[in-house]
Every structure is written in structure tokens, then in C-alpha cells.
CSV table of C-alpha atoms in Angstrom, one decimal:
chain,number,residue,atom,x,y,z
A,112,MET,CA,-25.6,121.8,84.4
A,113,ALA,CA,-23.8,119.1,84.1
A,114,THR,CA,-25.5,117.5,80.7
A,115,VAL,CA,-25.2,121.0,79.2
A,116,ARG,CA,-21.4,120.6,80.4
A,117,THR,CA,-20.9,117.7,78.9
A,118,GLY,CA,-22.6,118.6,75.6
A,119,VAL,CA,-20.0,121.3,75.4
A,120,ARG,CA,-17.0,119.2,76.3
A,121,VAL,CA,-18.4,116.8,73.6
A,122,ARG,CA,-18.6,119.2,70.8
A,123,ALA,CA,-15.4,120.8,71.6
A,124,LEU,CA,-13.5,117.3,71.3
A,125,SER,CA,-15.6,117.0,68.4
A,126,ALA,CA,-14.1,120.1,67.4
A,127,VAL,CA,-10.4,119.5,68.1
A,128,LEU,CA,-10.6,115.6,66.6
A,129,ALA,CA,-12.4,117.5,63.1
A,130,ALA,CA,-9.5,119.6,63.3
A,131,VAL,CA,-6.8,117.1,64.1
A,132,LEU,CA,-7.9,115.0,60.9
A,133,GLY,CA,-8.0,117.6,58.5
A,134,VAL,CA,-4.8,118.5,59.1
A,135,SER,CA,-3.9,114.5,59.1
A,136,ALA,CA,-5.8,114.5,55.5
A,137,LEU,CA,-3.7,117.4,54.3
A,138,ALA,CA,-0.8,116.2,55.5
A,139,GLY,CA,-1.8,112.8,53.9
A,140,CYS,CA,-2.4,114.5,50.7
A,141,SER,CA,1.1,116.3,50.7
A,142,SER,CA,2.9,113.2,51.6
A,143,THR,CA,1.3,110.5,49.6
A,144,GLY,CA,-1.2,111.9,46.9
A,145,GLY,CA,0.3,114.8,46.4
A,146,LYS,CA,4.0,113.3,46.0
A,147,ARG,CA,2.8,110.6,43.6
A,148,ALA,CA,1.3,113.3,41.2
A,149,GLU,CA,4.8,115.5,41.5
A,150,GLU,CA,6.4,112.0,40.7
A,151,GLU,CA,4.2,111.3,37.8
A,152,ARG,CA,4.2,114.5,36.4
A,153,ALA,CA,8.5,114.2,36.6
A,154,ARG,CA,8.3,111.2,34.9
A,155,GLN,CA,6.1,112.8,32.3
A,156,ALA,CA,8.9,115.5,31.8
A,157,ALA,CA,11.6,112.9,31.8
A,158,SER,CA,10.5,110.9,29.3
A,159,ALA,CA,9.5,114.1,26.8
A,160,GLN,CA,12.7,115.1,27.2
A,161,GLY,CA,14.4,111.6,26.3
A,162,ARG,CA,15.4,110.4,29.7
A,163,ALA,CA,14.3,107.5,31.5
A,164,ALA,CA,11.0,107.9,33.7
A,165,VAL,CA,12.0,104.8,36.1
A,166,ASN,CA,14.8,104.2,38.2
A,167,THR,CA,15.3,100.5,37.4
A,168,PRO,CA,18.4,99.0,36.2
A,169,LYS,CA,19.4,99.5,33.1
A,170,TRP,CA,18.1,95.8,31.5
A,171,THR,CA,19.1,95.3,27.7
A,172,VAL,CA,16.2,94.1,25.6
A,173,ALA,CA,16.9,92.7,21.8
A,174,MET,CA,14.7,92.9,19.1
A,175,VAL,CA,15.2,90.5,16.1
A,176,THR,CA,12.9,90.7,13.2
A,177,HIS,CA,11.9,88.8,9.8
A,178,SER,CA,12.4,92.5,8.1
A,179,GLY,CA,14.2,92.6,4.8
A,180,ASP,CA,16.6,96.1,4.2
A,181,GLY,CA,14.6,99.3,3.5
A,182,ASP,CA,11.2,97.9,5.3
A,183,THR,CA,9.4,101.1,6.3
A,184,PHE,CA,6.9,99.3,8.7
A,185,TRP,CA,9.6,97.8,11.1
A,186,ASP,CA,11.1,101.5,11.2
A,187,ILE,CA,7.7,102.4,12.8
A,188,VAL,CA,8.1,99.5,14.9
A,189,GLN,CA,11.5,100.4,15.9
A,190,ASN,CA,10.3,104.0,16.8
A,191,GLY,CA,8.0,102.2,19.3
A,192,ALA,CA,10.5,100.1,20.4
A,193,LYS,CA,12.9,103.2,21.3
A,194,GLN,CA,10.5,105.5,22.7
A,195,ALA,CA,9.4,102.7,25.4
A,196,ALA,CA,13.2,101.8,25.8
A,197,VAL,CA,13.9,105.6,27.1
A,198,LYS,CA,11.0,105.6,29.5
A,199,ASP,CA,12.0,102.5,30.9
A,200,ASN,CA,15.7,103.0,31.1
A,201,ILE,CA,16.2,100.2,28.4
A,202,ASP,CA,19.3,99.6,26.2
A,203,PHE,CA,17.5,98.4,23.1
A,204,LEU,CA,19.3,96.3,19.9
A,205,TYR,CA,17.8,95.7,16.9
A,206,ALA,CA,18.7,93.2,14.1
A,207,HIS,CA,17.1,91.9,11.2
A,208,SER,CA,17.0,89.1,8.3
A,209,ASP,CA,14.4,88.0,6.2
A,210,GLU,CA,16.3,84.6,6.0
A,211,GLY,CA,14.7,82.6,8.8
A,212,GLN,CA,18.2,80.5,9.4
A,213,GLN,CA,20.0,84.2,9.6
A,214,GLN,CA,17.4,85.7,12.0
A,215,ALA,CA,17.5,82.4,14.3
A,216,GLN,CA,21.5,82.5,14.6
A,217,LEU,CA,20.8,86.5,15.5
A,218,VAL,CA,18.7,85.3,18.2
A,219,GLN,CA,21.4,82.9,19.6
A,220,SER,CA,24.2,86.1,19.4
A,221,TYR,CA,22.0,87.8,21.7
A,222,ILE,CA,21.4,84.7,24.0
A,223,ASP,CA,24.8,84.2,24.0
A,224,LYS,CA,25.5,88.0,25.2
A,225,LYS,CA,22.7,87.1,28.3
A,226,VAL,CA,20.3,90.4,27.5
A,227,ASP,CA,17.6,90.4,29.8
A,228,GLY,CA,14.2,90.2,27.3
A,229,LEU,CA,14.1,89.6,24.0
A,230,ILE,CA,11.2,90.1,21.0
A,231,VAL,CA,11.2,88.2,17.7
A,232,SER,CA,8.8,88.0,15.1
A,233,LEU,CA,7.9,84.4,13.7
A,234,ALA,CA,7.2,84.4,10.6
A,235,LYS,CA,8.8,81.4,9.7
A,236,PRO,CA,8.3,79.7,13.1
A,237,ASP,CA,9.9,76.3,12.0
A,238,ALA,CA,13.5,78.2,11.8
A,239,MET,CA,12.8,80.0,15.0
A,240,LYS,CA,11.5,77.1,17.7
A,241,ASP,CA,14.6,75.7,18.5
A,242,VAL,CA,16.4,78.9,19.6
A,243,VAL,CA,13.3,80.7,21.0
A,244,THR,CA,12.8,77.9,23.1
A,245,LYS,CA,16.4,77.9,23.8
A,246,ALA,CA,16.1,81.5,25.2
A,247,VAL,CA,13.4,80.9,27.7
A,248,LYS,CA,14.8,78.0,28.9
A,249,ALA,CA,18.3,80.1,29.7
A,250,GLY,CA,15.7,82.3,32.0
A,251,ILE,CA,15.2,84.9,28.8
A,252,PRO,CA,11.8,86.4,29.1
A,253,VAL,CA,10.8,86.1,25.1
A,254,ILE,CA,7.6,88.0,23.4
A,255,THR,CA,6.4,87.5,19.9
A,256,VAL,CA,5.4,90.3,17.8
A,257,ASN,CA,3.5,90.6,14.0
A,258,SER,CA,3.7,87.0,13.2
A,259,GLY,CA,3.6,84.0,14.8
A,260,ALA,CA,0.6,85.0,17.0
A,261,GLU,CA,-0.3,80.3,16.7
A,262,GLN,CA,3.0,79.2,17.9
A,263,SER,CA,3.7,81.9,20.5
A,264,LYS,CA,2.6,80.3,23.5
A,265,SER,CA,3.9,76.7,22.6
A,266,PHE,CA,7.7,77.9,22.1
A,267,GLY,CA,7.3,79.5,25.9
A,268,ALA,CA,7.0,83.5,24.9
A,269,LEU,CA,5.1,85.2,27.6
A,270,THR,CA,2.6,86.7,25.3
A,271,HIS,CA,2.3,87.8,21.2
A,272,ILE,CA,1.3,91.2,20.2
A,273,GLY,CA,-0.3,91.8,16.6
A,274,GLN,CA,-2.8,91.4,14.5
A,275,ASP,CA,-4.6,87.4,13.9
A,276,GLU,CA,-3.3,87.7,10.0
A,277,SER,CA,-6.7,85.6,8.9
A,278,ILE,CA,-9.2,88.1,10.9
A,279,ALA,CA,-6.9,90.9,8.9
A,280,GLY,CA,-7.3,89.4,5.4
A,281,GLU,CA,-11.1,88.5,6.2
A,282,ALA,CA,-11.8,92.0,6.8
A,283,VAL,CA,-10.0,93.0,3.7
A,284,GLY,CA,-12.2,90.0,2.0
A,285,ASP,CA,-15.1,91.7,3.2
A,286,GLU,CA,-14.2,95.2,2.1
A,287,LEU,CA,-13.2,93.7,-1.3
A,288,GLY,CA,-17.2,92.8,-1.5
A,289,ALA,CA,-18.5,95.7,-0.5
A,290,ARG,CA,-16.5,97.8,-3.0
A,291,GLY,CA,-18.2,95.6,-5.8
A,292,ARG,CA,-14.9,94.3,-6.7
A,293,LYS,CA,-15.5,90.5,-8.5
A,294,LYS,CA,-11.7,89.6,-9.3
A,295,ALA,CA,-8.8,90.3,-7.0
A,296,LEU,CA,-4.8,90.0,-6.9
A,297,CYS,CA,-3.1,89.0,-4.0
A,298,VAL,CA,0.3,90.0,-3.8
A,299,ILE,CA,2.9,88.0,-1.7
A,300,HIS,CA,6.0,89.3,-1.6
A,301,GLU,CA,7.9,86.6,0.6
A,302,GLN,CA,7.4,82.8,-0.3
A,303,GLY,CA,7.1,80.5,3.3
A,304,ASN,CA,6.1,83.9,5.5
A,305,VAL,CA,3.0,82.0,6.8
A,306,GLY,CA,1.4,85.7,8.0
A,307,LEU,CA,1.7,86.3,4.6
A,308,GLU,CA,-0.1,83.5,3.3
A,309,GLN,CA,-2.9,83.4,6.1
A,310,ARG,CA,-3.6,86.9,5.0
A,311,CYS,CA,-4.6,86.0,1.4
A,312,ALA,CA,-6.3,83.1,2.6
A,313,GLY,CA,-8.2,85.2,5.0
A,314,ALA,CA,-8.8,87.5,2.2
A,315,GLY,CA,-10.5,84.8,-0.5
A,316,LYS,CA,-12.3,83.1,2.5
A,317,ASN,CA,-15.0,86.1,2.9
A,318,PHE,CA,-14.6,87.6,-0.5
A,319,GLY,CA,-17.5,86.8,-2.6
A,320,GLY,CA,-15.4,87.2,-6.3
A,321,GLN,CA,-12.3,85.5,-7.1
A,322,LEU,CA,-9.2,86.1,-5.6
A,323,GLU,CA,-5.5,85.2,-6.7
A,324,ASN,CA,-2.4,85.0,-5.2
A,325,LEU,CA,1.1,86.1,-7.2
A,326,TYR,CA,4.0,85.6,-5.5
A,327,VAL,CA,6.9,88.3,-6.3
A,328,ASP,CA,10.6,88.8,-4.7
A,329,GLY,CA,9.6,91.3,-2.3
A,330,THR,CA,13.4,92.3,-2.2
A,331,ASN,CA,13.2,93.5,-5.7
A,332,MET,CA,11.3,96.0,-6.1
A,333,PRO,CA,11.4,96.9,-9.8
A,334,ASP,CA,10.7,93.1,-10.1
A,335,VAL,CA,7.3,93.6,-8.3
A,336,GLN,CA,6.5,96.1,-10.3
A,337,ALA,CA,6.8,94.2,-13.4
A,338,SER,CA,5.2,91.0,-12.0
A,339,ILE,CA,2.1,93.1,-11.5
A,340,GLU,CA,2.2,95.1,-14.3
A,341,ALA,CA,2.3,92.0,-16.9
A,342,LYS,CA,-0.8,90.5,-14.8
A,343,LEU,CA,-2.4,93.1,-15.3
A,344,GLN,CA,-2.0,93.3,-18.8
A,345,SER,CA,-2.7,89.7,-19.2
A,346,ASP,CA,-6.1,89.2,-17.3
A,347,LYS,CA,-8.1,92.7,-17.7
A,348,ALA,CA,-10.9,91.2,-15.4
A,349,ILE,CA,-8.7,91.9,-12.5
A,350,ASP,CA,-10.3,94.8,-10.5
A,351,ALA,CA,-8.3,94.9,-7.1
A,352,VAL,CA,-4.8,94.2,-6.5
A,353,VAL,CA,-4.1,93.9,-2.6
A,354,THR,CA,-0.6,94.3,-1.7
A,355,LEU,CA,0.8,92.8,1.9
A,356,GLY,CA,2.7,96.0,2.9
A,357,ALA,CA,2.9,99.3,2.6
A,358,PRO,CA,6.0,99.5,0.2
A,359,PHE,CA,4.6,97.7,-2.1
A,360,ALA,CA,1.6,99.4,-2.8
A,361,ASP,CA,3.2,102.6,-4.4
A,362,ALA,CA,5.1,99.6,-6.9
A,363,ALA,CA,1.7,98.4,-7.5
A,364,VAL,CA,0.0,101.7,-8.5
A,365,LYS,CA,3.1,102.1,-10.8
A,366,ALA,CA,2.1,99.0,-12.2
A,367,LYS,CA,-1.1,99.8,-12.7
A,368,GLN,CA,-0.7,102.6,-14.8
A,369,GLY,CA,2.2,101.2,-16.6
A,370,ALA,CA,-0.8,98.2,-17.6
A,371,GLY,CA,-3.5,101.3,-18.7
A,372,SER,CA,-5.8,99.0,-15.9
A,373,ASP,CA,-8.6,100.3,-14.0
A,374,ALA,CA,-7.9,97.9,-10.8
A,375,GLU,CA,-8.3,99.9,-7.8
A,376,ILE,CA,-4.8,99.2,-5.3
A,377,ASP,CA,-5.4,98.5,-1.5
A,378,THR,CA,-2.9,97.6,0.6
A,379,PHE,CA,-1.9,96.3,4.4
A,380,ASP,CA,0.0,98.5,6.5
A,381,LEU,CA,-0.1,102.4,6.8
A,382,ASN,CA,2.8,104.7,6.1
A,383,ALA,CA,3.2,108.6,5.0
A,384,LYS,CA,3.0,107.7,1.5
A,385,VAL,CA,0.4,105.4,1.9
A,386,ALA,CA,-1.8,108.2,3.7
A,387,ALA,CA,-1.2,110.5,0.4
A,388,GLY,CA,-2.6,108.0,-1.7
A,389,LEU,CA,-5.3,107.4,0.3
A,390,THR,CA,-5.9,111.2,0.5
A,391,ALA,CA,-5.2,111.4,-3.6
A,392,GLY,CA,-7.3,108.5,-4.2
A,393,THR,CA,-4.6,106.4,-5.9
A,394,LEU,CA,-5.2,103.9,-3.1
A,395,GLY,CA,-8.5,102.6,-2.2
A,396,PHE,CA,-8.0,101.3,1.8
A,397,ALA,CA,-4.9,100.5,4.1
A,398,VAL,CA,-5.5,97.9,6.7
A,399,ASP,CA,-3.4,99.2,9.8
A,400,GLN,CA,-2.0,96.9,12.3
A,401,GLN,CA,-0.6,99.5,14.4
A,402,PRO,CA,2.8,98.8,14.2
A,403,TYR,CA,4.4,101.6,16.8
A,404,LEU,CA,2.5,99.9,19.1
A,405,GLN,CA,3.6,96.5,18.5
A,406,GLY,CA,7.1,98.0,19.1
A,407,TYR,CA,6.4,100.1,22.5
A,408,GLU,CA,4.1,97.6,23.8
A,409,ALA,CA,6.6,94.7,23.1
A,410,VAL,CA,9.4,96.9,24.9
A,411,ASP,CA,6.9,97.8,27.5
A,412,LEU,CA,6.0,94.9,28.3
A,413,LEU,CA,9.3,93.4,28.8
A,414,TRP,CA,10.0,95.9,31.6
A,415,LEU,CA,7.0,95.4,33.7
A,416,TYR,CA,7.8,91.4,33.6
A,417,ARG,CA,11.1,92.3,35.1
A,418,TYR,CA,9.5,95.0,37.5
A,419,ASN,CA,6.8,93.5,38.2
A,420,ALA,CA,6.4,89.9,37.1
A,421,ASP,CA,3.3,91.3,34.9
A,422,VAL,CA,2.1,89.5,31.7
A,423,LEU,CA,-0.6,91.1,29.9
A,424,GLY,CA,-2.8,88.8,27.7
A,425,GLY,CA,-3.8,86.1,30.0
A,426,GLY,CA,-2.1,83.3,27.2
A,427,ARG,CA,-4.1,85.3,24.1
A,428,PRO,CA,-2.7,87.1,21.9
A,429,VAL,CA,-2.7,91.4,22.5
A,430,LEU,CA,-4.5,92.6,19.2
A,431,THR,CA,-3.3,96.0,17.5
A,432,GLY,CA,-5.1,95.5,14.3
A,433,PRO,CA,-6.9,95.1,11.8
A,434,GLN,CA,-8.4,98.5,11.3
A,435,ILE,CA,-9.1,99.8,7.6
A,436,ILE,CA,-8.3,102.9,6.9
A,437,THR,CA,-10.0,105.1,4.2
A,438,LYS,CA,-10.0,108.4,2.0
A,439,LYS,CA,-12.2,109.5,5.0
A,440,ASP,CA,-9.7,108.3,8.0
A,441,ALA,CA,-6.1,109.3,6.0
A,442,GLY,CA,-6.3,113.2,6.8
A,443,ALA,CA,-6.6,112.3,10.7
A,444,LEU,CA,-3.6,110.4,10.4
A,445,ALA,CA,-1.1,111.9,8.3
A,446,ALA,CA,0.6,114.0,11.0
A,447,TYR,CA,1.3,110.9,12.7
A,448,THR,CA,2.6,108.8,9.4
A,449,GLU,CA,4.9,111.8,9.0
A,450,ARG,CA,6.5,111.9,12.2
A,451,GLY,CA,6.6,107.6,11.9
A,452,THR,CA,4.3,106.8,14.4
A,453,ARG,CA,1.5,105.5,12.3
């Protein structure tokens, strides 16, 4: 009987413990897991409503790029950066100049304002080296975007976000060959921009045909169109024109029409016009490096660094491209290009 009573007691104690543990588990779900889920839902709702999703201090992050006026690519970069800034409770500032020395001066002005983070492009790294190094020495974390993957680490930046321009160019060379092209024109719209030079060099490396560079004044679109048209008129063997930015693709299409050429027009970068051109067949393909992602990730990674000392990339660039976009892909991306996120 004693053995039976002991067994009963054990079973009864086990039942009590199970009940207690069950209550604890439920309480744990309510106070930790449930609370975290609720907080995450609140963060997502706040971000969707244009409110900060975090309670960190109001840090200030400035972006300074080599963009000229009216460049839709950098509008998309800014869209990404602004969205991340809203989510991360960041005051986002933006300035640009396609002149290297002026870009450096803009960076210096933000150093003087003691911003909490800097995002810079390094299209003309020699002009930017000293001021970026100065920012790092002043304790301002720097992330480079778009141009300057090779120099980013040596200048002291946390990481670089963008595409490898040489690899992107090689992808273009492969695509031109796959399309049976024999002679291509690579249109460089900004002299001294190392990234643009790397794109054309990479294309020439992997292209089995002949590739020739054409330098144009990217700040003067009528001149861009006239220069491409004159080249197509003088050399009928050109069967492909590659522009290195979305705004120049439209000028190349018009130049082709003016010259009565059959050359295929291809381009780097994607926007609503390019997506429409791909769908209509006036453009052959585009190389997308996801500029929205470059802006978004740069701001978000600076927030993560300020908040948690996180660094992404492990000393290597964080790649956002290249991705070859053709007619079959354009339809699915059209809605995103219309809203300015692709």
C-alpha cells in the first residue's frame, strides 16, 4: 500500500509541476515572445505610416554623391535612403556635385556640422581621399556607395555597397556576344569617372567582337544625342550601343532613329522609361544594380553601427548587382519603377 501511495504522490506531484510549468510557459509567451511579436508589429506599422520604428536618438546621416543635376538614378538611391531614415529615426541630408573638388567640399561641410554618419560615392577617388580620411579620423563612420569599391577600405570606410563595375561590364560583354553583336559603342558620359571606365573595359574584355568608347558631355543631353547619331551615321558596322546610365538610353534611341541605324540600344541602370523601352522593344537589355537598395542599406547599416557596432561585408563590398534585365523581366518590375524603387 505504501508503494501505491508513493506512486500516487509522485503522479500527483508530476501533475502539479506540469500545470505550473504550463502556466509559466504561457506567461513566458505572453511576456516575451508575445511582447516581441507585438513590438515587431508596432514597428512595421510605424514604418508604413511614416513614423520611426525605433526609439534610438535622432542621429543625422548625410549623403554626398557625384551626381549631376536631374539624374534619375540618384533619385532612386535617395528614395531608398529616405525610407530607411524614416524607419531608423534618422535625419537624412543629401548633397551632390559631379565635380570632384566640390563633392569633397560638401563632405567637409558635413564634417564641420559633426554629423553622425556619412555616405559618399567615390567616382573620383583622388579628389575624395583626404576628406573621407578626415571624416574617419574625426570619428564619423563612413559607408561608400556605388563607386569606389577598390578604394573604400583603404580610405577607412566601414564597407562599400554597390556592384563591382568590372564584373558588371563583363556581364554586358557576355550578353552582347550571346545576342550575336559584332561591333559595340560604349558611351561614357563623364570623363574621369573610374566606374564608367571600368564598365566599358569589362565589356570589352568579355565581348568577342569590337568595342569602341565614345566620350560625351553627360550634362548636355542634346550633345549626347548628336554625338551618338554622328557616330552611327559614320560607322554603319556598329550594331550595339551601350549607355552607362538610364537617362542616356532615351537619347541613344533618338540618335539611332536620326541616323537610320539598326543598332540595338542597351543600357546600365533601370527606371520607368527603361522598363517601358524594354517592354516596347526599343531597348535590348538593361543592367540593374538596384540603387534603391544601395541607399536603403547604407542608411540602415549606419544605424546598425551606431546602435550595435554592427558591420556588414567582412571587409568586402556588399554587392547589389549586376542583374541583366530583358523584355521578359520588365513587366514584373514596371510597378516598382513607377513608384521609384527600381
